Short mmCIF file of C-alpha atoms and ligand atoms in Angstrom, two decimals:
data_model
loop_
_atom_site.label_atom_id
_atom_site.label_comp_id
_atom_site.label_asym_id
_atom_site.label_seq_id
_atom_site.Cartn_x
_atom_site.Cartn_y
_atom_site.Cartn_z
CA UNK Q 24 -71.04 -105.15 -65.18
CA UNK Q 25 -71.00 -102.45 -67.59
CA UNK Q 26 -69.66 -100.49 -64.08
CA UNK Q 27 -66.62 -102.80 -63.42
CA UNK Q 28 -65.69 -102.28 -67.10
CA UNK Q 29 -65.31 -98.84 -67.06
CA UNK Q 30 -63.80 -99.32 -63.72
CA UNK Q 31 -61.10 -101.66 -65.30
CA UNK Q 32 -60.16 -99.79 -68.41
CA UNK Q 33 -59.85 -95.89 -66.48
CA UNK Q 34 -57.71 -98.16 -64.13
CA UNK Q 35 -55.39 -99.52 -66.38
CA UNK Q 36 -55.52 -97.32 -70.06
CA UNK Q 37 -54.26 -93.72 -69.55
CA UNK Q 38 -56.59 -91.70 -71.67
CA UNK Q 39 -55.89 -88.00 -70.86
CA UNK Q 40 -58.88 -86.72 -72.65
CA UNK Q 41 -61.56 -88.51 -71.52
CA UNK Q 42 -60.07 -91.37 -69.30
CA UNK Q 43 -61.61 -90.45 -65.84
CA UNK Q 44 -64.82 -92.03 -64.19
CA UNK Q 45 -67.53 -89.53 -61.69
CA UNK Q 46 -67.25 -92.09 -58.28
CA UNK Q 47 -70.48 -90.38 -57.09
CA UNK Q 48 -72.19 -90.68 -60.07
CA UNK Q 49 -71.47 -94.70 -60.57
CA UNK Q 50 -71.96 -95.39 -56.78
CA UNK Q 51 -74.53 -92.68 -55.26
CA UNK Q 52 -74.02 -93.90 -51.74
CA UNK Q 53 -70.47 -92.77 -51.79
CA UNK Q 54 -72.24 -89.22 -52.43
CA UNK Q 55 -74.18 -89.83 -49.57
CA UNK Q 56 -71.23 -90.61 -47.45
CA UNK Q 57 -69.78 -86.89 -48.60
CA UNK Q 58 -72.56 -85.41 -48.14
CA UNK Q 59 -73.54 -86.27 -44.32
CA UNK Q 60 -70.84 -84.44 -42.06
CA UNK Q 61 -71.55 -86.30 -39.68
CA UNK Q 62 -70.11 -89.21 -40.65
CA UNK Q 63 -66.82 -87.29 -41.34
CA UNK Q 64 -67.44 -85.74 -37.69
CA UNK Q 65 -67.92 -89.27 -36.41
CA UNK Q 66 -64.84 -90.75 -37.71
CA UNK Q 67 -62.84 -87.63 -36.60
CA UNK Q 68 -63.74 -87.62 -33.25
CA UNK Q 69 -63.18 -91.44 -33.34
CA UNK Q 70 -59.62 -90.75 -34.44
CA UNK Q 71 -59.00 -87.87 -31.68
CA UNK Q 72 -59.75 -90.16 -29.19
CA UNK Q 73 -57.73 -93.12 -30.46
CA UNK Q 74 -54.76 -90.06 -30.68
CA UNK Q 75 -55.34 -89.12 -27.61
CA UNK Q 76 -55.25 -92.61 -25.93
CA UNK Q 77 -51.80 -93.19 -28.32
CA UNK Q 78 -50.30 -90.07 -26.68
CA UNK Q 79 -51.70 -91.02 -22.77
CA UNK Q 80 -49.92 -94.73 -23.41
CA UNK Q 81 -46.66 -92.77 -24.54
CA UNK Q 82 -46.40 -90.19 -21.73
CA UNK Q 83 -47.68 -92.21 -18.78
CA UNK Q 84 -47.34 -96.01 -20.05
CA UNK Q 85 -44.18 -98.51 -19.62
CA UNK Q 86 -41.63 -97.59 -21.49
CA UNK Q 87 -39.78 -101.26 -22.28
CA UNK Q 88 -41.10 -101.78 -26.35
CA UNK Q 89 -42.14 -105.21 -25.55
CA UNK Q 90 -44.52 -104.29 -22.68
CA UNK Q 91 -46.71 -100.95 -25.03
CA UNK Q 92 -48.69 -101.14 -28.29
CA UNK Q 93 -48.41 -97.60 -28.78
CA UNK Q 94 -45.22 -98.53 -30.37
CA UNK Q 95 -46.86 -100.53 -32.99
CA UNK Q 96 -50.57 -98.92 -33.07
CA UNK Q 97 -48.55 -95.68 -34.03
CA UNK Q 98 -45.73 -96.76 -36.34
CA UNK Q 99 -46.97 -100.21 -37.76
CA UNK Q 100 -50.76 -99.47 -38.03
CA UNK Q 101 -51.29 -95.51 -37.87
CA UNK Q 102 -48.24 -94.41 -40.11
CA UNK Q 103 -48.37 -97.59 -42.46
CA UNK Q 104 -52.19 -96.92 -42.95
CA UNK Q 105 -51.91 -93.67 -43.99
CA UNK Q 106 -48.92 -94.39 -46.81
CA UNK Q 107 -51.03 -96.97 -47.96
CA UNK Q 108 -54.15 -94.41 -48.37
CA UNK Q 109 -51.94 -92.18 -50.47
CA UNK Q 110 -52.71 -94.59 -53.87
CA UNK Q 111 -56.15 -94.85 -53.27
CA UNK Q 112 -57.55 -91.72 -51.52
CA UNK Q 113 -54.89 -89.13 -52.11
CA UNK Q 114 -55.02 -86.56 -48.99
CA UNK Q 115 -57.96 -87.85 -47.86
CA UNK Q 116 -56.28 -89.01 -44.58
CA UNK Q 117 -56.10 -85.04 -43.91
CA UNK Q 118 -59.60 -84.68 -44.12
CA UNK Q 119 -60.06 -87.13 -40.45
CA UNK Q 120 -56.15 -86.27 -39.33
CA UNK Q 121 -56.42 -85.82 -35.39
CA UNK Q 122 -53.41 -82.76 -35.33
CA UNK Q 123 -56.04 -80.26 -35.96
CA UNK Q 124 -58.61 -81.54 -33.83
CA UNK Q 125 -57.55 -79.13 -30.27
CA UNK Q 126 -57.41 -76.16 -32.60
CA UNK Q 127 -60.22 -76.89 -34.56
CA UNK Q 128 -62.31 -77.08 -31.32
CA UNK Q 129 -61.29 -74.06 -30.10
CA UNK Q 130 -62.14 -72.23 -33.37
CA UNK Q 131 -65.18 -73.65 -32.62
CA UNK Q 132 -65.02 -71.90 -29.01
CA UNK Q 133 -64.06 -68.44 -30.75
CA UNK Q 134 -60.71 -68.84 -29.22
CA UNK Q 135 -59.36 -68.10 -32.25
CA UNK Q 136 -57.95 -64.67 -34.11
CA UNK Q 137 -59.12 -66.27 -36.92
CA UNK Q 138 -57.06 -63.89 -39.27
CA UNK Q 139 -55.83 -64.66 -42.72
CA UNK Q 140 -52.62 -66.60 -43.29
CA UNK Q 141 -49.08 -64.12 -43.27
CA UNK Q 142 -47.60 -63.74 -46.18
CA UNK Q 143 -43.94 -65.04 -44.98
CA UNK Q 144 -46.16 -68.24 -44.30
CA UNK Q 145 -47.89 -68.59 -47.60
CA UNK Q 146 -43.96 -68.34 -49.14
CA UNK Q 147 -41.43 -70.21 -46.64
CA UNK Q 148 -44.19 -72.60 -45.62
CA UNK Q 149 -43.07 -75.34 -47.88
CA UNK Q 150 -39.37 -74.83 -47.24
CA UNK Q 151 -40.34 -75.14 -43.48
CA UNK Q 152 -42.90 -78.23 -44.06
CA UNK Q 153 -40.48 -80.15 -46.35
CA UNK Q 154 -37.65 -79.38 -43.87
CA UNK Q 155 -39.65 -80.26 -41.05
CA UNK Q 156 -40.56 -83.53 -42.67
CA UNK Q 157 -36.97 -84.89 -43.01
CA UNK Q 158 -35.92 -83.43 -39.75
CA UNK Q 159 -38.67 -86.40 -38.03
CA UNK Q 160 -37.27 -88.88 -40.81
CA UNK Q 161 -33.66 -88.19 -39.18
CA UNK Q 162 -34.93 -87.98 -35.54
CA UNK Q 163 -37.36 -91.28 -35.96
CA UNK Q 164 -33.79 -93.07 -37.13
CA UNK Q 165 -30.86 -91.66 -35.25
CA UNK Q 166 -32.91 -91.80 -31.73
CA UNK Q 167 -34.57 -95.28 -32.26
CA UNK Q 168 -38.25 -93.61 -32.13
CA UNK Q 169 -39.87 -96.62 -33.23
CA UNK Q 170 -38.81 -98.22 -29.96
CA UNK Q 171 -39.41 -95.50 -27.42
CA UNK Q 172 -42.99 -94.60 -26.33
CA UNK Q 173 -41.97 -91.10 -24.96
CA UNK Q 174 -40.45 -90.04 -28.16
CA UNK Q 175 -43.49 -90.90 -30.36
CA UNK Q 176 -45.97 -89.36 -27.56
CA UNK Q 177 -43.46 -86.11 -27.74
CA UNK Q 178 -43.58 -86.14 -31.48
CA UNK Q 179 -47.14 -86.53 -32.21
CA UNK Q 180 -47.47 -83.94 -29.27
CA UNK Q 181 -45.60 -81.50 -30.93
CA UNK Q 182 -47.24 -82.22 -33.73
CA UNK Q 183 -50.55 -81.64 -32.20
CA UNK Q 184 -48.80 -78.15 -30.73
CA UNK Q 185 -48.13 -77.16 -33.75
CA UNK Q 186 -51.61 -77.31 -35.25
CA UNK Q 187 -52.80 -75.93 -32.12
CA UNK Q 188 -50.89 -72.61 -31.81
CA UNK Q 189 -51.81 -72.40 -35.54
CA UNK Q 190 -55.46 -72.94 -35.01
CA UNK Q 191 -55.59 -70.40 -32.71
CA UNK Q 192 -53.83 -67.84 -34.48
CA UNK Q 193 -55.17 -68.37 -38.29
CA UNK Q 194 -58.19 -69.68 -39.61
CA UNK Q 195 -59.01 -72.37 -41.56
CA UNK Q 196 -56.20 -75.61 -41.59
CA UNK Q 197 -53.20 -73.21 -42.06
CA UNK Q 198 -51.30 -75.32 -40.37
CA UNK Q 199 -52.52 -78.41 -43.21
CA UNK Q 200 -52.21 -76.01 -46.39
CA UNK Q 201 -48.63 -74.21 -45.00
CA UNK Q 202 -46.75 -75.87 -42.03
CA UNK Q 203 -47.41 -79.55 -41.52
CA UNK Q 204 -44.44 -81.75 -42.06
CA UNK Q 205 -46.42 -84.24 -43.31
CA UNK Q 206 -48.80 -82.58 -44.96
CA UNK Q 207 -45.96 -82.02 -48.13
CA UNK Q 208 -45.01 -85.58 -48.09
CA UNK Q 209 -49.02 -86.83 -48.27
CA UNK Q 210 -50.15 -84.10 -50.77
CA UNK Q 211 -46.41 -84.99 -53.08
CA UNK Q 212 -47.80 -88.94 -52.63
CA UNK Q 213 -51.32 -87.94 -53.12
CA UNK Q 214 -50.11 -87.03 -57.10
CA UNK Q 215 -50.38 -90.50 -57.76
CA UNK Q 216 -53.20 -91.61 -56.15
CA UNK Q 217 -56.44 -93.36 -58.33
CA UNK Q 218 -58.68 -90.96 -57.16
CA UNK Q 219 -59.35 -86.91 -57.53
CA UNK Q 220 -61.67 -84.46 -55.96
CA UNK Q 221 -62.50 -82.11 -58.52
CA UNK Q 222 -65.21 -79.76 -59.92
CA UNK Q 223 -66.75 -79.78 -62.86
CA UNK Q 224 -65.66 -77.01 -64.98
CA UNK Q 225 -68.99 -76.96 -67.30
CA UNK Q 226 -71.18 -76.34 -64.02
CA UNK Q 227 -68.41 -74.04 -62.55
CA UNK Q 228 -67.89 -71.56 -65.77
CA UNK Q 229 -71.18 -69.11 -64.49
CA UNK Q 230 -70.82 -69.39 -61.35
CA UNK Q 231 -70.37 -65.95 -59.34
CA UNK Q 232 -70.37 -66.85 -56.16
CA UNK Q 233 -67.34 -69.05 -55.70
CA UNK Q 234 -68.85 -70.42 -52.67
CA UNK Q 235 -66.74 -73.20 -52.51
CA UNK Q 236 -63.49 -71.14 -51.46
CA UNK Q 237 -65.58 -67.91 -49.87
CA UNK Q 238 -68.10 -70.03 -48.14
CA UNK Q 239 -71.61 -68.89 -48.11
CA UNK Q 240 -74.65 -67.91 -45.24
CA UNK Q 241 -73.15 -69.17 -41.88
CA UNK Q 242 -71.33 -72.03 -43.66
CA UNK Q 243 -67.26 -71.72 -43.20
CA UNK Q 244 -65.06 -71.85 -46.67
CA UNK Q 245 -63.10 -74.22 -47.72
CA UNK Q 246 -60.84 -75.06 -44.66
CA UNK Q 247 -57.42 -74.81 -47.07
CA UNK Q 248 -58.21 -71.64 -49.16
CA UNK Q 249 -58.70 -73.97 -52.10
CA UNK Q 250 -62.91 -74.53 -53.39
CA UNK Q 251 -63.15 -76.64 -55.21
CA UNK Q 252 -62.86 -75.21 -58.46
CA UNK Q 253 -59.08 -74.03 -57.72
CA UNK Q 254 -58.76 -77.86 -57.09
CA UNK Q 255 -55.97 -78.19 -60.13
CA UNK Q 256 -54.07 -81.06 -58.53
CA UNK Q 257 -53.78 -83.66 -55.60
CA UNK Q 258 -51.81 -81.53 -53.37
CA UNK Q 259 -53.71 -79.57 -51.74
CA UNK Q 260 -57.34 -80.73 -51.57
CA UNK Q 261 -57.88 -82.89 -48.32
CA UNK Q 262 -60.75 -84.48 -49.72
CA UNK Q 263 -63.08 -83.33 -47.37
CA UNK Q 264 -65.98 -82.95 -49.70
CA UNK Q 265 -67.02 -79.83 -47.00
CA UNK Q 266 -67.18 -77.79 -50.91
CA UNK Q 267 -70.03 -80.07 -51.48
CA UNK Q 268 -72.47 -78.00 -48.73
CA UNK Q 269 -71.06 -74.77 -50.29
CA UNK Q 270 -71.21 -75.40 -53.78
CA UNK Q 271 -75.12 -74.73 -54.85
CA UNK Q 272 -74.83 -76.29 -58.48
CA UNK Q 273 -73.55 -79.38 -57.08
CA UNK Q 274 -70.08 -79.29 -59.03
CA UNK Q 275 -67.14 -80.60 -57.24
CA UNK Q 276 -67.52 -84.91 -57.28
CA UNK Q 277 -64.57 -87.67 -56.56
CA UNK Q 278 -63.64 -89.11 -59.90
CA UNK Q 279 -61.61 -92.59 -60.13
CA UNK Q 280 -58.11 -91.78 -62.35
CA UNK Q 281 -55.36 -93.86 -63.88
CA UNK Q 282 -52.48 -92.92 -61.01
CA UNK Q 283 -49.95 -92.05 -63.49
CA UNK Q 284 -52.37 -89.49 -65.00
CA UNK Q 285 -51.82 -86.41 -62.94
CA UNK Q 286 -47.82 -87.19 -63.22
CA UNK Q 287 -48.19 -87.05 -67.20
CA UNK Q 288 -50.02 -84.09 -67.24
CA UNK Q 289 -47.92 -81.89 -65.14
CA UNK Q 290 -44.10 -83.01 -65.80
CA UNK Q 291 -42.88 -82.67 -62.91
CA UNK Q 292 -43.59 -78.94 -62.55
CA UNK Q 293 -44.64 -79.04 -59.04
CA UNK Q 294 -42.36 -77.37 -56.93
CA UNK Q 295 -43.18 -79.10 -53.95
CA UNK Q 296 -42.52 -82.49 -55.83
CA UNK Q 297 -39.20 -81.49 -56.83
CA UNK Q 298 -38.21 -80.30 -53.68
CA UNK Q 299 -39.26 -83.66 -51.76
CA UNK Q 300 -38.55 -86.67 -54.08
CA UNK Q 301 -34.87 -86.54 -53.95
CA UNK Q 302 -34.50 -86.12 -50.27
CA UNK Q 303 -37.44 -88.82 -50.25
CA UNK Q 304 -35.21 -91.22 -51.64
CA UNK Q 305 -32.06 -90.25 -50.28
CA UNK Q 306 -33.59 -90.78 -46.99
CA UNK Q 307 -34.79 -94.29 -48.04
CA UNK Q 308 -31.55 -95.48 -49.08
CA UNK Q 309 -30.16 -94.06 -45.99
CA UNK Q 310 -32.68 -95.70 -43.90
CA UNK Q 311 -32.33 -99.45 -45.83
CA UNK Q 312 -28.67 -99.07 -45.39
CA UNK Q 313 -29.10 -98.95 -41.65
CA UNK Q 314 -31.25 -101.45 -41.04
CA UNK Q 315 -28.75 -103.49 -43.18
CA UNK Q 316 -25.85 -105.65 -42.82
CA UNK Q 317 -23.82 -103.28 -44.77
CA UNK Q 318 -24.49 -100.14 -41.95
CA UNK Q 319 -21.76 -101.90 -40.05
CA UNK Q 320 -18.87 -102.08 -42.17
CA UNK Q 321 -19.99 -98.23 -43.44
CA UNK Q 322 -19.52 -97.18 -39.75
CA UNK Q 323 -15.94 -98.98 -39.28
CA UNK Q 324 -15.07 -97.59 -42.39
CA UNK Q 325 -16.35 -93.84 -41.80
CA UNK Q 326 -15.22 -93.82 -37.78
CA UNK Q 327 -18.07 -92.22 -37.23
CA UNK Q 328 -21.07 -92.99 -34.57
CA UNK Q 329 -24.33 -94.41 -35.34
CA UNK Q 330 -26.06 -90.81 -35.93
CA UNK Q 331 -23.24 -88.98 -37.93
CA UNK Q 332 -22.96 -92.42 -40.07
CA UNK Q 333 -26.92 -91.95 -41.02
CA UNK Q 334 -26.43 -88.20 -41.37
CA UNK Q 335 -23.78 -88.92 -43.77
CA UNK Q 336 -25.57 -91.33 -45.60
CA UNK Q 337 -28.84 -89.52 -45.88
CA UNK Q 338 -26.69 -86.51 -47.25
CA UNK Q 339 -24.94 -88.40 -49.64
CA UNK Q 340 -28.41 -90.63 -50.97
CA UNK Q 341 -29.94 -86.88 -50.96
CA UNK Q 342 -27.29 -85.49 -53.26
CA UNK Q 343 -26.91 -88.42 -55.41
CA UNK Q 344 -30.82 -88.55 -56.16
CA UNK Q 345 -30.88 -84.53 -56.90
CA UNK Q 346 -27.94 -85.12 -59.98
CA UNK Q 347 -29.68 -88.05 -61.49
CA UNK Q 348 -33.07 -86.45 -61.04
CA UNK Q 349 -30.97 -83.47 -62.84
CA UNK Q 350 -29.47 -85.58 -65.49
CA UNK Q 351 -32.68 -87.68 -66.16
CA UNK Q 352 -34.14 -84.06 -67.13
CA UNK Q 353 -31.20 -82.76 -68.97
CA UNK Q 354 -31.50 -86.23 -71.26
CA UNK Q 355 -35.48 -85.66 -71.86
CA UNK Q 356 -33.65 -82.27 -73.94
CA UNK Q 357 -37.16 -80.75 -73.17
CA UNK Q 358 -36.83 -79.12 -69.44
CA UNK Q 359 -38.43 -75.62 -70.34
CA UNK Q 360 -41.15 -73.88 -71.81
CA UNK Q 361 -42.31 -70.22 -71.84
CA UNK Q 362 -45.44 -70.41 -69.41
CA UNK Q 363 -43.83 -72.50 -67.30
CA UNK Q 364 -40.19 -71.69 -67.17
CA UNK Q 365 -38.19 -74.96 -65.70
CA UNK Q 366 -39.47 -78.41 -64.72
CA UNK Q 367 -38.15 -81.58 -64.16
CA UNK Q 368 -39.68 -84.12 -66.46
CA UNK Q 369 -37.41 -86.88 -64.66
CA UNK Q 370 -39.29 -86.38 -61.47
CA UNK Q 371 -42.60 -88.58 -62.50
CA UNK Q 372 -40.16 -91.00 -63.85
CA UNK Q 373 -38.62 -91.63 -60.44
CA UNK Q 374 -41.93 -91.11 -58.32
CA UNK Q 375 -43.73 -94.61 -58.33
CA UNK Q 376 -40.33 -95.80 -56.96
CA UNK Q 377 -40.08 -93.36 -54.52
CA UNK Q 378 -43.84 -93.79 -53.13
CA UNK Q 379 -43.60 -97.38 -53.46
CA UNK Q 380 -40.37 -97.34 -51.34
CA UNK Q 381 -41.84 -95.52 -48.35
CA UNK Q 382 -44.32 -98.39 -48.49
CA UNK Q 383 -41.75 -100.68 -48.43
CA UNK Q 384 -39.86 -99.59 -45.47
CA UNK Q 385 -42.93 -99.20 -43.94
CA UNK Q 386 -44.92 -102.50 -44.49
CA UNK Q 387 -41.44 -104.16 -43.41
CA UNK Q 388 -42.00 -102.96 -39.87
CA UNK Q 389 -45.81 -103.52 -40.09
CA UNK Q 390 -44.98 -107.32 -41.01
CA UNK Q 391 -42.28 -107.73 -38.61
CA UNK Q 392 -44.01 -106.40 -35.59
CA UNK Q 393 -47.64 -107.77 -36.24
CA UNK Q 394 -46.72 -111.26 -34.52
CA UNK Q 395 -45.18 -109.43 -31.42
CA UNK Q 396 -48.79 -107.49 -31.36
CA UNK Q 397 -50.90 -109.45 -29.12
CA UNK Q 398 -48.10 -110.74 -26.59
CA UNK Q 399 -47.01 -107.26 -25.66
CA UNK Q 400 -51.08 -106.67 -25.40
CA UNK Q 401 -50.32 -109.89 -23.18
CA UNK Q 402 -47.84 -108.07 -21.25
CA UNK Q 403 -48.92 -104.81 -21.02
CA UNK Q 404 -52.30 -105.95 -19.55
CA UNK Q 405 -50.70 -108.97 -17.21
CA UNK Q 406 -53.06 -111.07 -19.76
CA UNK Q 407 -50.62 -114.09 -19.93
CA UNK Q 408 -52.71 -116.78 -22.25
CA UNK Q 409 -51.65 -113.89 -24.96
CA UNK Q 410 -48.18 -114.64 -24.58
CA UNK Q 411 -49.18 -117.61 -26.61
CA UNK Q 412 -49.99 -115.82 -29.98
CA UNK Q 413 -46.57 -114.67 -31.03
CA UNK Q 414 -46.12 -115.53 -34.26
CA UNK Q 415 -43.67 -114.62 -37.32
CA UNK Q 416 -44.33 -113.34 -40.70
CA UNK Q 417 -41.47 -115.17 -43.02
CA UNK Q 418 -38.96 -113.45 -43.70
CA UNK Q 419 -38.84 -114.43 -47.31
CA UNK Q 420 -42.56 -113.03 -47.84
CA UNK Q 421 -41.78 -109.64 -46.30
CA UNK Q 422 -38.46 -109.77 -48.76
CA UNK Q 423 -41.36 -111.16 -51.57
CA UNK Q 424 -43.35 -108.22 -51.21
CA UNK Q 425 -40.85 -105.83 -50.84
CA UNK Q 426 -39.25 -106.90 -54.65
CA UNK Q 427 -42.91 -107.00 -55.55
CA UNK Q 428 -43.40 -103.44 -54.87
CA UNK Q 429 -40.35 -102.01 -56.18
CA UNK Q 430 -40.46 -103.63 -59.12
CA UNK Q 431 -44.52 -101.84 -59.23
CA UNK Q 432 -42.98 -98.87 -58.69
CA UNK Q 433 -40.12 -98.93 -61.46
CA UNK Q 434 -42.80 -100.08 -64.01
CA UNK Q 435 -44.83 -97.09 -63.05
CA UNK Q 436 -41.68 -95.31 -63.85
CA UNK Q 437 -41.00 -97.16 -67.12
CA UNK Q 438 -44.29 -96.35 -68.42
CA UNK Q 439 -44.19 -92.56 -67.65
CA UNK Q 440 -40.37 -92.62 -69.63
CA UNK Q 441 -42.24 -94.59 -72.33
CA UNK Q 442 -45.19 -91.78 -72.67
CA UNK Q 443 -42.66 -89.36 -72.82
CA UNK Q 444 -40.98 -90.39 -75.50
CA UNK Q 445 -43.52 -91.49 -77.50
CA UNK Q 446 -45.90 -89.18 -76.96
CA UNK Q 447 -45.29 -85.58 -75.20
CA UNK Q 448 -41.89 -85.26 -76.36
CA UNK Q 449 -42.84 -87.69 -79.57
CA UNK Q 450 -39.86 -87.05 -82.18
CA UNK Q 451 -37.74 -84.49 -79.58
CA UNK Q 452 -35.73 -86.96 -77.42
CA UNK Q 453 -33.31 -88.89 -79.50
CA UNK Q 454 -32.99 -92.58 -78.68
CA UNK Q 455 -30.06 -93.04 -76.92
CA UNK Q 456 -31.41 -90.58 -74.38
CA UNK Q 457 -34.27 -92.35 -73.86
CA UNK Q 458 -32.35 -95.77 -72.97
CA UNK Q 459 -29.71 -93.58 -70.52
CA UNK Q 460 -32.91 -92.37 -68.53
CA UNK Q 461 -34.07 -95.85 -68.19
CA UNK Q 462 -30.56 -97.11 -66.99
CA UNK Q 463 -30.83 -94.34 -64.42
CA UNK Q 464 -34.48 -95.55 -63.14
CA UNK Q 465 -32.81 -99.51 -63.21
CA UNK Q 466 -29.40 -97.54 -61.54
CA UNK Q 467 -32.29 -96.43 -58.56
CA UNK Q 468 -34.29 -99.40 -58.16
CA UNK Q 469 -30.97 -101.15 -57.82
CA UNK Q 470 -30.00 -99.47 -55.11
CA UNK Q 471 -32.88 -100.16 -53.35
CA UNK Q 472 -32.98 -103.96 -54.26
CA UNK Q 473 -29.02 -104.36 -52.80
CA UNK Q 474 -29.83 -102.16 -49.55
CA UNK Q 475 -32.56 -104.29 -48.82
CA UNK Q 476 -32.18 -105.54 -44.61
S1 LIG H 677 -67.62 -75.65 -57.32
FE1 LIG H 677 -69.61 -74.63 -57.09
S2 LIG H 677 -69.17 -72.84 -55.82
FE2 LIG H 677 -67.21 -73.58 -56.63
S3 LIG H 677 -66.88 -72.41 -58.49
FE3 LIG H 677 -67.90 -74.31 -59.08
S4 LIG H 677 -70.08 -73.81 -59.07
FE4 LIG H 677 -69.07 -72.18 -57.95
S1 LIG H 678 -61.53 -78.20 -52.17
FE1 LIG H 678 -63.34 -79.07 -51.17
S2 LIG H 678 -62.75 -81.18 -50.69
FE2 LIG H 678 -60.86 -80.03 -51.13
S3 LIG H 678 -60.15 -79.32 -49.14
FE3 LIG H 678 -61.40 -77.67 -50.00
S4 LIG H 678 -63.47 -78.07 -49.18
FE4 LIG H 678 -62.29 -79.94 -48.88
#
């Protein structure tokens, strides 16, 4: 009981001194779990097969949408699935992602150079990754992905190339820590998540070896230059637990977090943050707009096509989020300080919204599709009683949820504005600044609310 309790109150009372809770330490079979690799192998090669079958259906199955489940099994299930993981297990979803799994085996193989990471990587790699990201945002949209098998088997195949030609030419998960598209988007997400993998500094302050990043005997390092120890933030660490075999003073543990916590702390001095969040939720507007009623009367109005219309709109939602992410900052007056230089203390304001939002657009396809699920199962197999299960998911509960969720997401943001300016800026931002970057948060969530489809 006493377990729960603590549970509850690190859950829902931010404490940044004390306020976390050692997972492996209050449930020792969760240690267990990390510390048998072969359940982690297990579930990996689980998910390379399911990949692999995903990408087989896409190349070589029908094409109509109504006759192939890859369509949903990738979009509705896999994609939706791994958004949803972001609150509660961070990047954890990295540490079983299938992309790696042809390069990893042919590490394995010694088919591998298996030199360090280039420098021009270790710099550009987020511009590429972030850029990367929105480019399959803006392809899944403007070529109707979601409803062609050969697209999504081409993208997660390229995917998969990518990780490959990396795997074979640098060791470790370069292509996780540097390249992959959505690697940035689940390590920004991964910020807010209730969970952290993280050593423990008191066990970690002698320690020479640094086994965790180096690796030790014949036992690799870390797989994303990190150890444990360097583990500052949710960004980077796939939650792996492989430090756990290196580290030999048992140190690094999964602790349970408030999700705003990590947020508060940093400010919105993550770089990678900054960078994504505004085209995040310039895409999202972009994206509710066209699956809207108002997409229509945009078009006629623009006299553009279909694609350029998006474009436009995903350039404009882009730019308008970057000035009122700007603004929100300018009103906090405190933007700046001498180890740091510049950060954007508006950026954990608008976050929850932002995360919550991807959910949003992505449960609504989850919910929409799940009735169509075991008919095209029907169809695909020539299994006609299955025809029988279509059912619908009410519109008005999908809408339900989706209000429910964005209105989660813009008390997340409410709070963080609240802690601000009571607390980490106490006495520096005047009043009237403080209700102006609340109007701006209500100004976003609005938008979202009116674009809904
Ligand atoms: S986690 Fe272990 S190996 Fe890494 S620095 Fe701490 S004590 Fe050393
Ligand atoms: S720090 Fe540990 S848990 Fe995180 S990615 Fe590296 S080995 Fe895995």
């Amino acid at each position: 009981m006493k377990k729960w309790k603590q549970i509850f109150r690190v859950l829902l009372f931010l404490d940044l001194e004390d306020g976390r809770l050692n997972l492996f330490e209050a449930f020792p079979a969760l240690k267990r779990f990390f510390y048998r690799r072969k359940y982690f192998a297990w579930i990996r090669t689980f998910g390379d097969l399911a990949f692999l079958g995903l990408i087989l259906l896409g190349l070589f199955g029908p094409q109509d949408p109504h006759r192939n489940i890859m369509l949903f099994l990738a979009w509705g299930v896999w994609w939706t699935s791994v958004v949803l993981s972001w609150f509660f297990l961070g990047r954890m979803w990295c540490a079983f992602c299938p992309f790696p799994g042809l390069g990893r085996l042919l590490q394995a193989l010694n088919w591998s150079r298996l030199k360090s990471p280039p420098k021009w990587l270790t710099c550009k790699g987020l511009h590429l990754a972030t850029a990367g990201f929105f480019f399959i945002i803006w392809a899944e949209t403007v070529t109707d992905m979601k409803n062609s098998p050969l697209l999504t088997a081409l993208l997660l195949l390229s995917i998969v190339a990518g990780a490959t030609i990396m795997g074979v030419l640098y060791r470790g998960y370069t292509w996780c820590r540097y390249l992959c598209p959505l690697g940035k988007i689940i390590g920004s997400a991964a910020t807010l998540a209730i969970t952290e993998f993280r050593s423990d500094y008191e066990k970690c302050k002698d320690c020479k070896t640094f086994s965790c990043r180096r690796g030790r005997d014949h036992l690799r390092p870390c797989p994303v230059f990190l150890g444990a120890y360097h583990a500052k933030n949710n960004l980077v660490c796939l939650v792996c637990g492989h430090c756990l075999i290196l580290c030999e003073k048992d140190s690094p543990a999964l602790y349970l977090r408030h999700p705003l916590r990590e947020q508060i702390i940093n400010k919105g001095r993550y770089i990678t943050c900054s960078y994504v969040i505004p085209l995040l939720m310039g895409s999202q507007i972009a994206r509710f707009v066209y699956e809207s009623l108002y997409f229509t009367p945009i078009q006629n109005l623009l006299g553009f096509g279909k694609a350029l219309t998006f474009t436009f709109l995903f350039a404009v939602g882009t730019l308008f989020f970057i000035e009122l992410i700007k603004g929100g900052s300018i009103l906090f007056t405190f933007y700046e300080d001498e180890l740091f230089g510049r950060f954007s203390p508006m950026v954990p304001v608008v976050m929850p919204l932002a995360f919550t939002g991807e959910l949003v657009y992505r449960l609504q396809y989850f919910l929409e599709e799940l009735g169509n699920f075991l008919p095209t199962l029907g169809r695909q197999l020539h299994l006609s009683f299955l025809l029988n299960y279509h059912f619908t998911v009410p519109p008005w509960a999908i809408k339900g949820l989706s209000y429910f969720l964005i209105l989660l997401g813009v008390a997340g943001g409410v709070y963080v504005a609240r802690y601000f300016y009571k607390r980490e800026f106490e006495g520096l931002v005047p009043f009237k600044n403080y209700l102006l970057i609340n109007l701006l948060l209500f100004l976003s969530a609005g938008l979202y609310l009116l674009f809904q489809p």
